[in-house]
Short mmCIF file of C-alpha atoms and ligand atoms in Angstrom, two decimals:
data_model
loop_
_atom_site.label_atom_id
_atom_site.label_comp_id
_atom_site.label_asym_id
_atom_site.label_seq_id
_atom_site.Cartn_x
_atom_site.Cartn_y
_atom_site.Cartn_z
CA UNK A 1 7.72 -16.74 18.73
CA UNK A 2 9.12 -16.17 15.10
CA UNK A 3 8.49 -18.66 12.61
CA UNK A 4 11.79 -20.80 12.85
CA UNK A 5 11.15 -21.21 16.44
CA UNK A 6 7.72 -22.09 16.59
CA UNK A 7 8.46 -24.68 13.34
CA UNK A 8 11.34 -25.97 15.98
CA UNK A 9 8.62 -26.51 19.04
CA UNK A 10 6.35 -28.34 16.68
CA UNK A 11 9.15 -30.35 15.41
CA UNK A 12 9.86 -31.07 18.61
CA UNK A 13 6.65 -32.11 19.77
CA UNK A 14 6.27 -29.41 22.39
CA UNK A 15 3.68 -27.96 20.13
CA UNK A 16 1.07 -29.55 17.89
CA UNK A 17 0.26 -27.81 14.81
CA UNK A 18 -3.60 -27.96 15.77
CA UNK A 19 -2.74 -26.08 19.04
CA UNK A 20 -0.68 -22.99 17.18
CA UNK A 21 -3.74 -23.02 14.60
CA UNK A 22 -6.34 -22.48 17.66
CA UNK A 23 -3.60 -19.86 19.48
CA UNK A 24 -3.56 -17.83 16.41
CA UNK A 25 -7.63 -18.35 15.73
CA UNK A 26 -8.50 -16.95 19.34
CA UNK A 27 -5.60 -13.51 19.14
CA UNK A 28 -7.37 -12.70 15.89
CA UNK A 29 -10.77 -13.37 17.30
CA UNK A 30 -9.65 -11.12 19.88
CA UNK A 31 -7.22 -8.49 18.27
CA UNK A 32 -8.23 -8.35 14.47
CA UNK A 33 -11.52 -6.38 14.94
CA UNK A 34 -9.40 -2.92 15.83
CA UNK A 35 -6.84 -3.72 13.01
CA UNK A 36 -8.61 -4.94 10.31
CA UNK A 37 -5.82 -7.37 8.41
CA UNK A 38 -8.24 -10.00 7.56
CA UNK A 39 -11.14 -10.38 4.89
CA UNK A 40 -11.85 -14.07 5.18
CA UNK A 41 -10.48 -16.95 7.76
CA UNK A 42 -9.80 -20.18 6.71
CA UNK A 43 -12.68 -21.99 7.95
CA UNK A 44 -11.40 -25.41 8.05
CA UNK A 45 -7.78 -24.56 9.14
CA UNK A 46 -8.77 -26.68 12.72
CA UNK A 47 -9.23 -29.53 10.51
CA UNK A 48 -6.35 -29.58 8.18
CA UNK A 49 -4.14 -28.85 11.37
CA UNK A 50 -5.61 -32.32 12.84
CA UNK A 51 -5.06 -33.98 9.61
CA UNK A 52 -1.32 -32.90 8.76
CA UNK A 53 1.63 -34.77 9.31
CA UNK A 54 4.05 -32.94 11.90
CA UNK A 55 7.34 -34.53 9.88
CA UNK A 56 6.69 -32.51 6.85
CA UNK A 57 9.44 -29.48 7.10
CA UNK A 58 6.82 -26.80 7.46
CA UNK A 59 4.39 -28.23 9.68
CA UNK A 60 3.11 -26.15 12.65
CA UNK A 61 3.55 -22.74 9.90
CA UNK A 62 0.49 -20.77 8.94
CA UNK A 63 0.55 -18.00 6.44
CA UNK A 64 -1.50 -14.89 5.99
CA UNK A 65 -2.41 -14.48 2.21
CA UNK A 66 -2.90 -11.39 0.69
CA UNK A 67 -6.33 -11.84 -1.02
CA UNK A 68 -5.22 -11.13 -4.71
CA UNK A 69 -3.25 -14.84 -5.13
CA UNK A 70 -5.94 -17.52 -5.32
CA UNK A 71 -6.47 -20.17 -2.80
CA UNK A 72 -8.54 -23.27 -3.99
CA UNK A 73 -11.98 -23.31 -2.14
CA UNK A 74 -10.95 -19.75 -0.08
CA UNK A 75 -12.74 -16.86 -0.89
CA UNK A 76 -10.09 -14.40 -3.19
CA UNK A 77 -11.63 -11.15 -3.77
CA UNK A 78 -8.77 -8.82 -4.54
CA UNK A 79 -10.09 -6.16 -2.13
CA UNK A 80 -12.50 -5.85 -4.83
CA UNK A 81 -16.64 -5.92 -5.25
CA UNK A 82 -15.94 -7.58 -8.95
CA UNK A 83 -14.68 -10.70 -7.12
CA UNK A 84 -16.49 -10.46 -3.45
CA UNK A 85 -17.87 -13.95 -4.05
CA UNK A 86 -14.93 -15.46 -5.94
CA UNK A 87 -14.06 -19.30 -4.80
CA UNK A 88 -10.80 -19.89 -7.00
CA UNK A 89 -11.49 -23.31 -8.20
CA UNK A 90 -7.68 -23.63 -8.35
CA UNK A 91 -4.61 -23.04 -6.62
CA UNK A 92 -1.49 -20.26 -6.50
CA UNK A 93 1.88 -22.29 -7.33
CA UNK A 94 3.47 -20.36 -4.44
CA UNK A 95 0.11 -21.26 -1.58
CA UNK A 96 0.64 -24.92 -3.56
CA UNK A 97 4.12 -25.33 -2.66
CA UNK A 98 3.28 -24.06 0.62
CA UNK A 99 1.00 -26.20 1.63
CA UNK A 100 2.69 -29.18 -0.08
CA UNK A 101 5.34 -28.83 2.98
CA UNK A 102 3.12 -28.29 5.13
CA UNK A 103 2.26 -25.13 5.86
CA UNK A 104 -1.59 -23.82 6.20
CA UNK A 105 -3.49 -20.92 4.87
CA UNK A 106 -4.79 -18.98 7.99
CA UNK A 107 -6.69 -15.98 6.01
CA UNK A 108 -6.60 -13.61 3.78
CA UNK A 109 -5.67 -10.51 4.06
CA UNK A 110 -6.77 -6.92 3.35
CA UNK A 111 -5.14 -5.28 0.55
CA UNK A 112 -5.88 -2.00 -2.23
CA UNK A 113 -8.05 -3.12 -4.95
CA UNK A 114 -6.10 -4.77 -7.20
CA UNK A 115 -3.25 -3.95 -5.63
CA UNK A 116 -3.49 -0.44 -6.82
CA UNK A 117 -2.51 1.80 -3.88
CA UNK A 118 -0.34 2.91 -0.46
CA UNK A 119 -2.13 2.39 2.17
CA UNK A 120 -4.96 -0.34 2.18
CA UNK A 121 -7.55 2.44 2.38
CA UNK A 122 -8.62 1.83 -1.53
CA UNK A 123 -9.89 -1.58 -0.40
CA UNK A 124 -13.73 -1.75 -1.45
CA UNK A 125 -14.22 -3.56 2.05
CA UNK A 126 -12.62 -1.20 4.59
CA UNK A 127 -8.98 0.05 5.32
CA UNK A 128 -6.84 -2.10 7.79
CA UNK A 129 -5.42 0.49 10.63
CA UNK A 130 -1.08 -0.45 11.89
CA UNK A 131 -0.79 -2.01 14.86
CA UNK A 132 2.10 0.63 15.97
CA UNK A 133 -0.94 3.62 15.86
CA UNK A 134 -4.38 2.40 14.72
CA UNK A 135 -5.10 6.12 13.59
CA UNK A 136 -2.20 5.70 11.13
CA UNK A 137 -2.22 3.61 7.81
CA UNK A 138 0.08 -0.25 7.65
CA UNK A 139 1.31 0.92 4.45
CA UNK A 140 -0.08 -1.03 1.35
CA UNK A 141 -1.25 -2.55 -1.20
CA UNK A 142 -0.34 -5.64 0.74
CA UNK A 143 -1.24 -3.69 4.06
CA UNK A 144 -3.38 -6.60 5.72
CA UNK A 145 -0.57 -8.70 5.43
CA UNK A 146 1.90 -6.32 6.87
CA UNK A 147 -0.20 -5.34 9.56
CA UNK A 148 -0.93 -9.14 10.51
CA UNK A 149 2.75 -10.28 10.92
CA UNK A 150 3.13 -6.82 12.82
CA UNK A 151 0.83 -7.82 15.11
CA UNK A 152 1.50 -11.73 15.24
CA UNK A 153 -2.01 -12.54 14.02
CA UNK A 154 0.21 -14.76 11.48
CA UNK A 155 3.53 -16.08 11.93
CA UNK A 156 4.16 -15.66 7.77
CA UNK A 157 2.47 -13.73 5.16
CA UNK A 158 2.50 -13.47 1.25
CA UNK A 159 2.11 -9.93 -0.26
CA UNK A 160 2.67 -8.91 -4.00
CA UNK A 161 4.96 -6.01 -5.11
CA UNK A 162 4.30 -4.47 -8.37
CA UNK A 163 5.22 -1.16 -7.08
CA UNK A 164 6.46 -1.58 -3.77
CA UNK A 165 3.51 -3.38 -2.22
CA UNK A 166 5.56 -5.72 0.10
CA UNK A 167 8.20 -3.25 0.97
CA UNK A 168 6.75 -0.44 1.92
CA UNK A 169 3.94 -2.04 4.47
CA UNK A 170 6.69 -4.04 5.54
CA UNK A 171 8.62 -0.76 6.33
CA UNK A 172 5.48 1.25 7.99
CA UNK A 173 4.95 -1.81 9.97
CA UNK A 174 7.90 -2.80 11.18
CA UNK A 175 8.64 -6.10 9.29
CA UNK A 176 10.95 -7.78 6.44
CA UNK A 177 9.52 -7.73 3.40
CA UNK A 178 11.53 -9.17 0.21
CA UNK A 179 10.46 -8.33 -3.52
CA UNK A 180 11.89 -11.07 -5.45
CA UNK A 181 13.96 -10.78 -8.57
CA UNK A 182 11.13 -10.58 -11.50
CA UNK A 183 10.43 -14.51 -12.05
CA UNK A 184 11.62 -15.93 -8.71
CA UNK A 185 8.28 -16.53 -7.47
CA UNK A 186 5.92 -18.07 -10.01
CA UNK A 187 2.93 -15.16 -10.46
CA UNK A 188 0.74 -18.62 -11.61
CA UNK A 189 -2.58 -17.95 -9.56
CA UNK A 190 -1.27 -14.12 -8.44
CA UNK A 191 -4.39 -12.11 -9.93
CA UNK A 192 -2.79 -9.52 -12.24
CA UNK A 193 -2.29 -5.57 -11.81
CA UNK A 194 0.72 -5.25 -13.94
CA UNK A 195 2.40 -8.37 -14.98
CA UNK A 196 5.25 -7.33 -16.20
CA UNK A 197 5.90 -5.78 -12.82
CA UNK A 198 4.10 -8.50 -10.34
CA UNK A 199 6.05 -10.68 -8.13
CA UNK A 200 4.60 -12.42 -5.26
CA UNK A 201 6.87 -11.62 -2.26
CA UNK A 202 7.21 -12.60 1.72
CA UNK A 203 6.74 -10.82 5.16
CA UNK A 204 7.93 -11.84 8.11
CA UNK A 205 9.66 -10.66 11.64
CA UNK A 206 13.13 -12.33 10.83
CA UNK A 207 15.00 -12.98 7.99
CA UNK A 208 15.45 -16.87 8.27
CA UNK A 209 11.66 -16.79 8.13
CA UNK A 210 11.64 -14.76 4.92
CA UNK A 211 14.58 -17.78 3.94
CA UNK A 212 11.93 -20.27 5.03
CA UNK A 213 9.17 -18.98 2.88
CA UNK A 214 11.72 -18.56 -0.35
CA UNK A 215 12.95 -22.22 -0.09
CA UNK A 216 9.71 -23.39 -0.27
CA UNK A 217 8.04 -21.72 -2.69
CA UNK A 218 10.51 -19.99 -5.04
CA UNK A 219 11.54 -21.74 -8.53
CA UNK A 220 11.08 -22.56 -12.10
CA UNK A 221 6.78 -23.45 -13.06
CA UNK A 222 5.73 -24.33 -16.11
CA UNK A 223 2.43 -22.70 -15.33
CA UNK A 224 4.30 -19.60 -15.26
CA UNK A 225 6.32 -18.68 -18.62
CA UNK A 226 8.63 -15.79 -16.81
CA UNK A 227 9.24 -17.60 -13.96
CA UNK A 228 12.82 -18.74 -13.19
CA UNK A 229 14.86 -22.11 -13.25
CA UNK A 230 17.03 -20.72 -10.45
CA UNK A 231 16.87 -23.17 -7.47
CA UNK A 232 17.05 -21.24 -4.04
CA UNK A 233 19.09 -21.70 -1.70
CA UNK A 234 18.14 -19.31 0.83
CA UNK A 235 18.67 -20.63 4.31
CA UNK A 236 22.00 -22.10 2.96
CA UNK A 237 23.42 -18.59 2.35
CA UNK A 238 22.35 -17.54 5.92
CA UNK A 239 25.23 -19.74 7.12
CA UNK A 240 27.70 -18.43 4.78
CA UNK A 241 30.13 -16.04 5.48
CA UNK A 242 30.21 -12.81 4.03
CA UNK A 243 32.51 -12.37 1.24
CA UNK A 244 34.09 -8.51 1.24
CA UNK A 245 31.35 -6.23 -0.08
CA UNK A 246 30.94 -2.90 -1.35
CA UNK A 247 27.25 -1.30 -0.25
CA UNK A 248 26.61 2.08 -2.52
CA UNK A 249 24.23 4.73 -1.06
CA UNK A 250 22.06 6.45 -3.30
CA UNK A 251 21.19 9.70 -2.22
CA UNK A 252 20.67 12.00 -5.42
CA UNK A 253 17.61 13.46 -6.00
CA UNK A 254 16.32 11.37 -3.15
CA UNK A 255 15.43 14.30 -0.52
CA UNK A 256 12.70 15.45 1.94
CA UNK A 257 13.22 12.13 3.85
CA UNK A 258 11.89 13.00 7.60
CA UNK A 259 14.45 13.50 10.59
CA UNK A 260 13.91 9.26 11.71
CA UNK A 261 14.68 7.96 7.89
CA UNK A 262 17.56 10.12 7.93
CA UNK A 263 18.94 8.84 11.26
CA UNK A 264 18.53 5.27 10.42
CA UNK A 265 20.21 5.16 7.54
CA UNK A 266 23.11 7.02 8.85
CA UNK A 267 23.19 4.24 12.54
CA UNK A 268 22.78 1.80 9.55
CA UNK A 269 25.50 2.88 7.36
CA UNK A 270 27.55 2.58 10.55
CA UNK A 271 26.38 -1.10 11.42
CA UNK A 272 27.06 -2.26 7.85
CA UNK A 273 31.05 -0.78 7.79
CA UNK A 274 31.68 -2.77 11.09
CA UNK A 275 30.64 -5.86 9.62
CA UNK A 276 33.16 -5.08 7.04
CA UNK A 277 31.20 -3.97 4.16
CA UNK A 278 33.02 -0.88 2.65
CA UNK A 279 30.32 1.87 2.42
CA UNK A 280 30.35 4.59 -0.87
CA UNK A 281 28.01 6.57 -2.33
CA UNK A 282 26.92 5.87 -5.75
CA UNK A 283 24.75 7.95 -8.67
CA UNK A 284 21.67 6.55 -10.34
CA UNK A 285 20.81 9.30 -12.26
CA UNK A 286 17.46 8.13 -14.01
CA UNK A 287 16.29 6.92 -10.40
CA UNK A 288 13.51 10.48 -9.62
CA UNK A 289 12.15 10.19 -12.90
CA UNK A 290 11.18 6.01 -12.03
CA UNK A 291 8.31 7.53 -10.78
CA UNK A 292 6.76 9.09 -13.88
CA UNK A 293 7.72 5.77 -15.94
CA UNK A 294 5.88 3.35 -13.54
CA UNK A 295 2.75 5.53 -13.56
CA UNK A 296 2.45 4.98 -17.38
CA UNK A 297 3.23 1.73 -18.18
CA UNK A 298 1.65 -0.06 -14.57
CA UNK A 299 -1.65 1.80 -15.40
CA UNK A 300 -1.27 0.92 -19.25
CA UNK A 301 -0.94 -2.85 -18.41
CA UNK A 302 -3.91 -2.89 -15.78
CA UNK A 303 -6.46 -1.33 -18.56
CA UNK A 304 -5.51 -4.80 -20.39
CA UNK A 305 -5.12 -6.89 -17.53
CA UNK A 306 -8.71 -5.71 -15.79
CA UNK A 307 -10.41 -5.39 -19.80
CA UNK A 308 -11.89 -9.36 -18.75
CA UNK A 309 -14.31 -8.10 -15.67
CA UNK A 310 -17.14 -7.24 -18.11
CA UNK A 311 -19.48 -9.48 -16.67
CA UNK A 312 -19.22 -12.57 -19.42
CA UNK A 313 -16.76 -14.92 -17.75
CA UNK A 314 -15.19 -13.86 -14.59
CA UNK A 315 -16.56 -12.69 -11.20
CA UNK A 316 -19.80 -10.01 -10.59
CA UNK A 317 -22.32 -9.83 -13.31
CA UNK A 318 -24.65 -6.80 -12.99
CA UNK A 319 -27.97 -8.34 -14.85
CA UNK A 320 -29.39 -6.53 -17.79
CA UNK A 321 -31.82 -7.59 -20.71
CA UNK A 322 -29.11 -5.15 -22.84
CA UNK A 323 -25.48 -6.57 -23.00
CA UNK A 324 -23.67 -2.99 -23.18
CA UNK A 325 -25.68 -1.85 -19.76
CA UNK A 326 -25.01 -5.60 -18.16
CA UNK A 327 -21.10 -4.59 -19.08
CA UNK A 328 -21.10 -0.92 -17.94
CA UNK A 329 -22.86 -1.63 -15.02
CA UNK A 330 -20.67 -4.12 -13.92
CA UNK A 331 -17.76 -2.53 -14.67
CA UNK A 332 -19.50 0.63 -12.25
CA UNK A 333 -18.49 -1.80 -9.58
CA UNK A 334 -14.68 -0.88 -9.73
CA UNK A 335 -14.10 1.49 -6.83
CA UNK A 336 -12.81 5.14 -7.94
CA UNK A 337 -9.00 4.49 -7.93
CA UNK A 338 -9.27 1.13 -10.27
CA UNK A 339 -11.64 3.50 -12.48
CA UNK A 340 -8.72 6.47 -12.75
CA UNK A 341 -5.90 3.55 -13.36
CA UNK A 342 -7.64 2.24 -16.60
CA UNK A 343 -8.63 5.49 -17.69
CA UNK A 344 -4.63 6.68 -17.43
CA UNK A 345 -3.52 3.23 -18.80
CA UNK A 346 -6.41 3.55 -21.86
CA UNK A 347 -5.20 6.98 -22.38
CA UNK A 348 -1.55 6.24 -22.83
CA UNK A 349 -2.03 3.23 -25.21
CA UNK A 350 -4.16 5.29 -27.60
CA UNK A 351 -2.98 5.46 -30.98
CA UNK A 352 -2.65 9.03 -30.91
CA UNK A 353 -0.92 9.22 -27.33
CA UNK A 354 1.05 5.55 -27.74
CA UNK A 355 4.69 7.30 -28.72
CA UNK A 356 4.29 10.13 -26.35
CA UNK A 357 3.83 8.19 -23.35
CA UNK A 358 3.99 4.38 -23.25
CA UNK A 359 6.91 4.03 -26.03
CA UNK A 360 8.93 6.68 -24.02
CA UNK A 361 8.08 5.09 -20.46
CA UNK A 362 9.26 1.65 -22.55
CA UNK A 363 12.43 3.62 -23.28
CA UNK A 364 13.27 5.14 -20.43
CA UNK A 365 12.89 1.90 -18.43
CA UNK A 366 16.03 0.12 -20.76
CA UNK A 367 17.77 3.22 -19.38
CA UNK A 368 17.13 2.87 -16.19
CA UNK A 369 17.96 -0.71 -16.12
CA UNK A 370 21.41 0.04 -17.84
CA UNK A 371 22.24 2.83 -15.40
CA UNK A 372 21.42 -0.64 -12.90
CA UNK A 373 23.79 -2.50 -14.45
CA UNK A 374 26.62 -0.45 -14.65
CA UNK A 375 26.11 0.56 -10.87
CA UNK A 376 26.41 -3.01 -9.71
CA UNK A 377 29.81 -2.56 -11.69
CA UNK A 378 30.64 -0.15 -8.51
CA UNK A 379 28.70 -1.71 -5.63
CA UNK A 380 27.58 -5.53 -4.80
CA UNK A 381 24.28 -3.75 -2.77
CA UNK A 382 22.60 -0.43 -3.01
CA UNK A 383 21.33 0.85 0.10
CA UNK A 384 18.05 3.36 -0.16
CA UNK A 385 15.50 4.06 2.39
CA UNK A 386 11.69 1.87 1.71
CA UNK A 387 9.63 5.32 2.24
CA UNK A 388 11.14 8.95 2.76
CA UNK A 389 8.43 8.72 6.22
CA UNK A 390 7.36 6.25 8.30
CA UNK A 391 3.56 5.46 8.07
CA UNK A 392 1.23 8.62 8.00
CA UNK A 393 -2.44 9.26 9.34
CA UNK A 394 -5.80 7.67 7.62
CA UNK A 395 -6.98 9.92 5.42
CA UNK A 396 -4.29 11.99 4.87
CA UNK A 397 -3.60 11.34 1.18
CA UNK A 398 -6.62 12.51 -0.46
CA UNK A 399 -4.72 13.77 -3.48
CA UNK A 400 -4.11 10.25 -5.75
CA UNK A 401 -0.92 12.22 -6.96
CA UNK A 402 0.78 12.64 -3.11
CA UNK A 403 -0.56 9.22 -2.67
CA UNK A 404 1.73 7.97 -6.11
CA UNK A 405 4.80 9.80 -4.56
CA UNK A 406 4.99 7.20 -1.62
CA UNK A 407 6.42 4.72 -4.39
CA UNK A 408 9.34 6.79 -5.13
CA UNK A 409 12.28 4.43 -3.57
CA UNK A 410 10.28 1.46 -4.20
CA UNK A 411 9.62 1.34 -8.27
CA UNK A 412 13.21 1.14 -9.52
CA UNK A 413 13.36 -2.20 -8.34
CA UNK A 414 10.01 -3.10 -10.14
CA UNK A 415 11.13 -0.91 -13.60
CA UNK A 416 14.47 -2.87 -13.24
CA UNK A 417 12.90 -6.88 -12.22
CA UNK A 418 15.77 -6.38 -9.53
CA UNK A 419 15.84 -8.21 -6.15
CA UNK A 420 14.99 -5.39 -3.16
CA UNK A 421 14.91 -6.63 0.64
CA UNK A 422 12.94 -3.85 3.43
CA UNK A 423 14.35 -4.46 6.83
CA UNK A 424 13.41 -2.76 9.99
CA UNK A 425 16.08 -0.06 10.77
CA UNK A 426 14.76 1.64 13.67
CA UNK A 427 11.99 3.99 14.69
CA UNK A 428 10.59 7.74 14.14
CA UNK A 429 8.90 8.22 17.89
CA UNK A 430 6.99 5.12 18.55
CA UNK A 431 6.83 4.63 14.62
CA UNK A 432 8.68 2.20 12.95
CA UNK A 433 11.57 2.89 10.03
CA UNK A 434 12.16 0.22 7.40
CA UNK A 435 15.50 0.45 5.06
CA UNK A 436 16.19 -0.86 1.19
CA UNK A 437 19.01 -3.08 0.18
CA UNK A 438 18.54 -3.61 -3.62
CA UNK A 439 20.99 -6.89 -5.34
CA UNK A 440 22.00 -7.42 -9.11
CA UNK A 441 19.69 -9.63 -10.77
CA UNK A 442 19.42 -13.46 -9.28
CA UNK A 443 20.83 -12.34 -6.45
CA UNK A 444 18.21 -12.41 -3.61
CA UNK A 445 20.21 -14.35 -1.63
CA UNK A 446 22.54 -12.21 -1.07
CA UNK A 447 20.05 -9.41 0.47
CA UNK A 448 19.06 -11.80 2.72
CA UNK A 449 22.68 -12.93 3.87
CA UNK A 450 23.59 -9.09 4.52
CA UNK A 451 20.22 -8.41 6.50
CA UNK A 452 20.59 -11.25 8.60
CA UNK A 453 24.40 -9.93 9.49
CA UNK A 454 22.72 -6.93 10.58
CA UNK A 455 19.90 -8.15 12.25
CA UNK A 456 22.04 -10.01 14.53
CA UNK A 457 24.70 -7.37 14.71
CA UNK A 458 21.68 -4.85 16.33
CA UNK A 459 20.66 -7.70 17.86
CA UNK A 460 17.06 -7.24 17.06
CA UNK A 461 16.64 -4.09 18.58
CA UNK A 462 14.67 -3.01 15.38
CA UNK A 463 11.93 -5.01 15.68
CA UNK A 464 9.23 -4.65 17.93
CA UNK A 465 5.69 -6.45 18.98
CA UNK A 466 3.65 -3.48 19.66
CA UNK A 467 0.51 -6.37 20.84
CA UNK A 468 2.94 -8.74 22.33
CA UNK A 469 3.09 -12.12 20.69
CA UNK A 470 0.50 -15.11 20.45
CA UNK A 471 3.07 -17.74 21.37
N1 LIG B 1 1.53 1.88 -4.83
C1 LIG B 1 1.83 1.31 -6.11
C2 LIG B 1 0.60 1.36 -6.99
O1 LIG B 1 -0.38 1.83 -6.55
C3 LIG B 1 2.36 -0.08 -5.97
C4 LIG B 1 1.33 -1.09 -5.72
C5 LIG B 1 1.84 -2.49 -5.75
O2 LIG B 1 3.05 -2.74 -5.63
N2 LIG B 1 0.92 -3.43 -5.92
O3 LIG B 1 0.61 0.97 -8.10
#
C-alpha cells in the first residue's frame, strides 16, 4: 500500500497503527539483512504505536530517517565512527512536526558519511545494496532511505540533498524524491555538510505521499534563520488544474546519457505535450561547469562545518594525556572520503588560494543563478534527466573524481536553492530510470502538481515493487 492508502485504512479503522508498526518490523526483520537500509530501529516504535491517537492526520505513517537529522533518544550517527554512539538529546524540527501529527520514526537509515558521496558505499558501517539488483549501488548519500521505500521496508522516508542526495537514490531506486526550495524545510537538527546547500527532502512511491510529508513538515522555524515563512499547500495543488505550461528541455552540454535515460525522456516529453504542456528546448549555458563550482565551495563549507569533531564537545573522543594527539587521533576516525573533502575545502579557503577558487566558485554561482532566472522567463519547468545512468555496480567508482561526476544534473538546483522533483520515468532492463523537473524559486508545488499529472497519465507504470509490498 502507498502511504495515502494505508493512512486511509487506519483512519478507517481497518488498520491499527500498532499492527502496520509490527507488519513493517517483521519485512525488515526478514528483508533488511540482504539490503542493508537500516543502521538503528526504533526500539520502542511498538509502544508509541499503542500509545498514539488514531484521529491525529498522520496516524498509522512511519518514516525512515536518514541518520544525519537528529532524533531525540535515537541513535544519529551520520554514517560516521565520530558519532557511532550519538543519542541527540534533542529533536529535528522536520521528525518534530512529524511526529506531532502523528507519524513515527521507524529507523534510521544508511547514508555516506556526512552525506558526502553517490552511492552509500562511503558509509563507515557498510554500503546498503538496491533492491532492483543487490550487486548494484541505491544511489546515495541518502541511499538507505531510497533503498527502504524501494523496497517497502518504510512507507515514507526523509533524505537530505546538498548535492543531489535525495534525487538521485530516488532515481536509481525507483522512487520520488523532492529537493525543496533552499529554506522550505527547516535544516534545525539536519547535521551539517554544507549549509548553504542542505535541505532536508522526502521519498516516497507517489507523489501525494511526497504532498503528505511537505504539509506536515515544511514552513517558517525560528530555530532555523534561512528557513521560509511560506505556508505549503501541497496536497491542495494536487487537486488543481493545470494552468497552460511551458516545460524547457535542457540538453546542452548534457551528453553521454545511456540508451534507457535517453528513451525516457523522449516517452516523457511525449506524456507531458498530451497533457497540454507545450514542450521547447531551452539553453543554460553555465549548467556543465555547476560541477566544478559545487566541488569548491561544498568541500570549503564542510572543512568549517566538521572543524567541531576534535574531541572537546561533540561525539568520539580518542583519549590522550596530550591534547594535540587526543585531537588528531580523533579526528583519524573520519573515513578517507570525509578526510579528502576537508583537505579540498581547507585548501580552497587558504589565504593564498581564497580568490582563485572559492571567490570565483562564489562568482560563478550568481551567474548561474541569473542564467536561472532568466530561463524561467522562457519556461514555467525545466525538464533534465536525475543521473545520465541508472544505478551502476558496487565498487565500480573507485576513482573519487568519476564518483563526483554522478552529481552533474543534480547540483544546479543546489548552486541555485531551486525547487527539483525526481520521478520515476521508466526503466534501463530491469533497472529503474528517474527524471528531473526543476521550478522557479517557491515553487515546489508546482513540481509536484505536474508529476502527479503524469503519474496518473502513465498510470503508474513507472513504478515498481521489486520485493512486493508489506501491506
Ligand atoms: N554526491 C554529492 C556529494 O558528495 C551530494 C551529496 C549530498 O547531496 N549530500 O557531495
Amino acid at each position: 500500500m502507498l502511504a495515502h492508502e494505508l493512512r486511509a485504512q487506519v483512519a478507517r479503522k481497518a488498520l491499527s497503527p500498532k499492527e502496520v508498526a509490527q507488519a513493517y518490523l517483521e519485512r525488515i526483520a526478514k528483508l533488511d539483512p540482504g539490503i542493508g537500509a537500516y543502521l538503528t530501529l526504533n526500539e520502542r516504535l511498538l509502544e508509541e504505536a499503542e500509545a498514539l491517537d488514531p484521529a491525529l492526520p498522520l496516524a498509522g505513517l512511519m518514516v525512515a530517517v536518514k541518520d544525519n537529522i537528529v532524533t531525540k533518544g535515537l541513535r544519529t550517527t551520520a554514517g560516521s565512527r565520530l558519532l557511532q554512539d550519538f543519542i541527540p538529546p534533542y529533536e529535528a524540527t522536520a521528525v518534530a512536526r512529524l511526529k506531532a501529527r502523528g507519524a513515527l520514526v521507524l529507523g534510521k537509515t544508511n547514508l555516506d558519511e556526512f552525506g558526502m558521496g553517490s552511492s552509500t558505499e562511503h558509509s563507515a558501517f557498510f554500503p546498503t545494496k538496491n533492491p532492483f539488483d543487490p550487486t548494484r549501488v541505491p544511489g546515495g548519500s541518502s541511499g538507505g532511505s531510497a533503498a527502504a521505500v524501494a523496497a517497502d521496508l518504510a512507507p515514507l522516508a526523509l533524505g537530505s540533498d546538498t548535492g543531489g542526495s535525495v534525487r538521485q537514490p530516488a532515481a536509481f531506486s525507483g522512487v520520488y524524491g523532492l529537493k525543496p526550495t533552499y529554506g522550505r524545510v527547516s535544516r534545525f537538527g539536519l547535521i551539517a555538510y554544507a549549509s548553504s546547500l542542505d535541505q532536508i527532502g522526502p521519498l516516497a512511491r507517489s507523489v501525494r505521499d511526497l504532498a503528505l510529508l511537505m504539509d506536515a513538515m515544511a514552513g517558517l522555524d525560528s530555530l532555523d534563520a534561512t528557513s521560509l515563512d511560506l505556508p505549503p499547500r501541497f496536497q491542495q495543488a494536487l487537486e488543481e488544474p493545470l494552468p497552460p505550461l511551458r516545460l524547457g528541455v535542457v540538453r546542452e552540454g548534457l551528453s553521454g546519457n545511456t540508451p534507457g535515460v535517453e528513451r525516457a525522456l523522449e516517452e516523457a516529453l511525449r506524456v507531458f505535450e498530451g497533457l497540454g504542456l507545450r514542450v521547447k528546448e531551452v539553453s543554460w549555458p553555465a549548467l556543465p561547469l555547476a560541477l566544478n563550482a559545487y566541488y569548491i565551495l561544498a568541500p570549503a563549507e564542510a572543512s568549517s562545518n566538521l572543524a567541531r569533531y576534535d574531541g572537546t564537545l561533540y561525539g568520539a573522543r580518542v583519549a590522550s594525556e596530550d591534547l594535540e594527539e587526543m585531537v588528531g587521533r580523533t579526528r583519524a576516525l573520519f573515513g578517507l572520503e570525509v578526510k579528502r573533502r576537508i583537505l579540498m575545502g581547507t585548501f580552497v579557503l587558504a589565504s593564498g588560494y581564497y580568490e582563485a577558487y572559492y571567490a570565483r566558485a562564489q562568482a560563478f554561482r550568481r551567474r548561474l543563478k541569473a542564467e536561472a532566472k532568466a530561463l524561467f522567463q522562457e519556461a514555467d519547468l525545466l525538464l533534465l534527466p536525475t543521473a545520465p545512468h541508472p544505478a551502476f555496480p558496487l565498487g565500480s567508482r573507485p576513482d573519487p573524481l568519476a564518483l563526483y561526476r554522478e552529481d552533474l544534473y543534480t547540483v544546479g538546483a543546489n548552486l541555485t536553492g531551486l525547487p527539483a522533483l525526481s520521478f520515476p520515468a521508466g526503466f534501463e532492463g530491469a533497472l529503474p530510470v528517474g527524471l528531473q523537473l526543476l521550478a522557479p524559486w517557491g515553487e515546489d508545488e508546482r513540481l509536484l502538481q505536474v508529476a502527479h499529472r503524469f503519474e496518473e497519465a502513465t498510470a503508474r507504470a513507472h513504478l515498481k515493487t521489486p520485493l512486493g509490498e508489506t501491506l
